[in-house]
Amino acid sequence: MKWVLLAALCLAACRSGATPHDLATQRVHQGLTRGYDASNAVGPATLQVRYNPAPCECPPYEVFAYGGWTRTFVEPATAELDALRGGEPLSVITVTATIDLRKRAAENGVMYAVLAVP
């Protein structure tokens, strides 16, 4: 019985202090990073981009990637993107690009991914 109590005390003392929520959040971020790394490892991909302005300071472009539309900065600006911006909202074009792991802050301070168009 003493050994069981001692083992329980040792395990409690060795605990990291991270909550299950913290551990789950960390694992999700690690998974997303591995997913971005894996997709970018194959090089540029053909992606759909649309101009969808919002009433806030977020980027006006969205990219269809990983199963849904995600707000993103597009760098550098191209003639195609300028034409898209001047056209109808929600118009879609196809570009060859990579989703960059670096983030850029919008005017409202929220971080967004960067779509790198070669």
GROMACS .gro file of C-alpha atoms in nm:
model
  118
    1MET     CA    1   0.000   0.000   0.000
    2LYS     CA    2   0.289   0.235   0.078
    3TRP     CA    3   0.429   0.178  -0.270
    4VAL     CA    4   0.097   0.261  -0.434
    5LEU     CA    5   0.070   0.584  -0.234
    6LEU     CA    6   0.432   0.673  -0.315
    7ALA     CA    7   0.377   0.605  -0.686
    8ALA     CA    8   0.063   0.821  -0.685
    9LEU     CA    9   0.250   1.106  -0.517
   10CYS     CA   10   0.537   1.081  -0.766
   11LEU     CA   11   0.296   1.090  -1.060
   12ALA     CA   12   0.116   1.391  -0.916
   13ALA     CA   13   0.446   1.573  -0.862
   14CYS     CA   14   0.559   1.504  -1.220
   15ARG     CA   15   0.241   1.641  -1.377
   16SER     CA   16   0.308   1.922  -1.626
   17GLY     CA   17   0.030   2.150  -1.508
   18ALA     CA   18  -0.118   2.184  -1.856
   19THR     CA   19  -0.493   2.138  -1.872
   20PRO     CA   20  -0.650   1.892  -2.118
   21HIS     CA   21  -0.779   2.193  -2.313
   22ASP     CA   22  -0.425   2.335  -2.341
   23LEU     CA   23  -0.290   1.999  -2.458
   24ALA     CA   24  -0.570   1.958  -2.714
   25THR     CA   25  -0.516   2.312  -2.846
   26GLN     CA   26  -0.143   2.248  -2.878
   27ARG     CA   27  -0.204   1.925  -3.070
   28VAL     CA   28  -0.451   2.092  -3.307
   29HIS     CA   29  -0.199   2.368  -3.384
   30GLN     CA   30   0.073   2.109  -3.440
   31GLY     CA   31  -0.156   1.918  -3.676
   32LEU     CA   32  -0.241   2.232  -3.873
   33THR     CA   33   0.126   2.321  -3.903
   34ARG     CA   34   0.211   1.971  -4.026
   35GLY     CA   35  -0.077   1.992  -4.275
   36TYR     CA   36   0.043   2.327  -4.413
   37ASP     CA   37   0.400   2.194  -4.431
   38ALA     CA   38   0.288   1.882  -4.616
   39SER     CA   39   0.075   2.073  -4.865
   40ASN     CA   40   0.345   2.332  -4.932
   41ALA     CA   41   0.609   2.061  -4.971
   42VAL     CA   42   0.451   1.958  -5.301
   43GLY     CA   43   0.489   2.312  -5.435
   44PRO     CA   44   0.236   2.557  -5.572
   45ALA     CA   45  -0.122   2.446  -5.612
   46THR     CA   46  -0.412   2.565  -5.824
   47LEU     CA   47  -0.648   2.747  -5.590
   48GLN     CA   48  -0.967   2.948  -5.626
   49VAL     CA   49  -0.958   3.307  -5.501
   50ARG     CA   50  -1.254   3.538  -5.468
   51TYR     CA   51  -1.299   3.903  -5.381
   52ASN     CA   52  -1.538   3.928  -5.088
   53PRO     CA   53  -1.506   4.265  -4.912
   54ALA     CA   54  -1.627   4.285  -4.554
   55PRO     CA   55  -1.733   4.581  -4.337
   56CYS     CA   56  -1.426   4.533  -4.114
   57GLU     CA   57  -1.052   4.571  -4.165
   58CYS     CA   58  -0.994   4.207  -4.264
   59PRO     CA   59  -0.843   4.115  -4.603
   60PRO     CA   60  -1.091   4.142  -4.891
   61TYR     CA   61  -0.977   3.816  -5.055
   62GLU     CA   62  -1.071   3.459  -4.969
   63VAL     CA   63  -0.908   3.137  -5.086
   64PHE     CA   64  -1.084   2.802  -5.111
   65ALA     CA   65  -0.849   2.564  -4.936
   66TYR     CA   66  -0.882   2.271  -4.698
   67GLY     CA   67  -1.255   2.244  -4.766
   68GLY     CA   68  -1.372   2.601  -4.714
   69TRP     CA   69  -1.330   2.971  -4.786
   70THR     CA   70  -1.067   3.140  -4.568
   71ARG     CA   71  -0.977   3.508  -4.556
   72THR     CA   72  -0.622   3.568  -4.670
   73PHE     CA   73  -0.382   3.831  -4.790
   74VAL     CA   74  -0.267   3.780  -5.149
   75GLU     CA   75   0.090   3.884  -5.232
   76PRO     CA   76   0.198   4.025  -5.463
   77ALA     CA   77  -0.096   4.199  -5.628
   78THR     CA   78  -0.141   4.094  -5.989
   79ALA     CA   79  -0.341   4.229  -6.283
   80GLU     CA   80  -0.582   3.936  -6.240
   81LEU     CA   81  -0.644   4.029  -5.877
   82ASP     CA   82  -0.687   4.396  -5.966
   83ALA     CA   83  -0.947   4.300  -6.228
   84LEU     CA   84  -1.119   4.076  -5.973
   85ARG     CA   85  -1.130   4.363  -5.725
   86GLY     CA   86  -1.288   4.590  -5.984
   87GLY     CA   87  -1.551   4.334  -6.082
   88GLU     CA   88  -1.848   4.184  -5.906
   89PRO     CA   89  -1.805   4.073  -5.543
   90LEU     CA   90  -1.776   3.695  -5.503
   91SER     CA   91  -1.630   3.655  -5.851
   92VAL     CA   92  -1.385   3.365  -5.852
   93ILE     CA   93  -1.054   3.327  -6.036
   94THR     CA   94  -0.808   3.040  -6.035
   95VAL     CA   95  -0.445   3.110  -5.946
   96THR     CA   96  -0.136   2.901  -5.894
   97ALA     CA   97   0.001   2.981  -5.551
   98THR     CA   98   0.115   2.848  -5.215
   99ILE     CA   99  -0.028   2.919  -4.873
  100ASP     CA  100   0.256   3.073  -4.678
  101LEU     CA  101   0.303   2.979  -4.312
  102ARG     CA  102   0.384   3.334  -4.217
  103LYS     CA  103   0.095   3.542  -4.095
  104ARG     CA  104   0.024   3.909  -4.145
  105ALA     CA  105  -0.185   4.129  -3.919
  106ALA     CA  106  -0.482   4.315  -4.061
  107GLU     CA  107  -0.564   4.667  -3.944
  108ASN     CA  108  -0.784   4.518  -3.671
  109GLY     CA  109  -0.487   4.320  -3.533
  110VAL     CA  110  -0.614   3.976  -3.637
  111MET     CA  111  -0.354   3.752  -3.801
  112TYR     CA  112  -0.431   3.604  -4.144
  113ALA     CA  113  -0.248   3.364  -4.374
  114VAL     CA  114  -0.067   3.494  -4.681
  115LEU     CA  115  -0.131   3.348  -5.025
  116ALA     CA  116   0.193   3.374  -5.222
  117VAL     CA  117   0.133   3.409  -5.596
  118PRO     CA  118   0.453   3.356  -5.796
   0.00000   0.00000   0.00000
